[in-house]
Amino acid sequence: TEMKLAKKRSEIQRETQRRDESVKEVKEARLELSRVRQEREVVARELHDVEEELKEEEDGVRDLYREEERLERTYKLAINEKKKLDRELRREITKNDKIVKENVGKNIEMRIKTEE
């Protein structure tokens, strides 16, 4: 019976060791799981921050494109206005040249009459 008791004690000891090891493994696994969850939360926050930053950058780029389009329209309007003013200026210059020629002709006629 002592053999049986010794055998039983030995078996109980092994079971206790296995149980203790299992408890230790479960604790380590829980710690690892907790660490992984915390890391995942940190990464999720970082991802959220990066996504917000990206959205702000995209909004900024969109604003820049709108501003570029507005400036292009303004530039085209200014170019068209310049062309219109250039045409008007050429007409005025032509008209003034004609008046100057007429005046020169009249001045010559007046000198001729005065000299006679």
Steps between C-alpha positions, in 0.01 A plus 500: 500500500793731562606446141155594388507808721846600373383443145186701567703783660734501204203511263341781702831689497526466121139614460566793733811593299306475174219708644747760631670510160163535330404782739834668428451459123148643525631801698776557243250465216268751669789743547599456135138549391476815711825631352379423146167674568679809631730500200200463270331798668814710459525403133128572451545849652806563283309383193210730588742792540665423167160473330400839645829649382447352155147642486633844592769472232243392241279794597800730464584359158136536393507863615822558304343355184197728545730799549699402191179480294386838634837654412487349151154651444622837629807477274286421194268790580800732539651381169168552321465847654858582392424391143187714498692802633780440246243506216346820636847654534589410139172657382573816699859514370376458143239771554761732657747433218229594249423821693872586522540448125196718433638768732841485334328538164296797627813659651679468168205655319489786753873568457462500128210745524692713750806508276292608201 
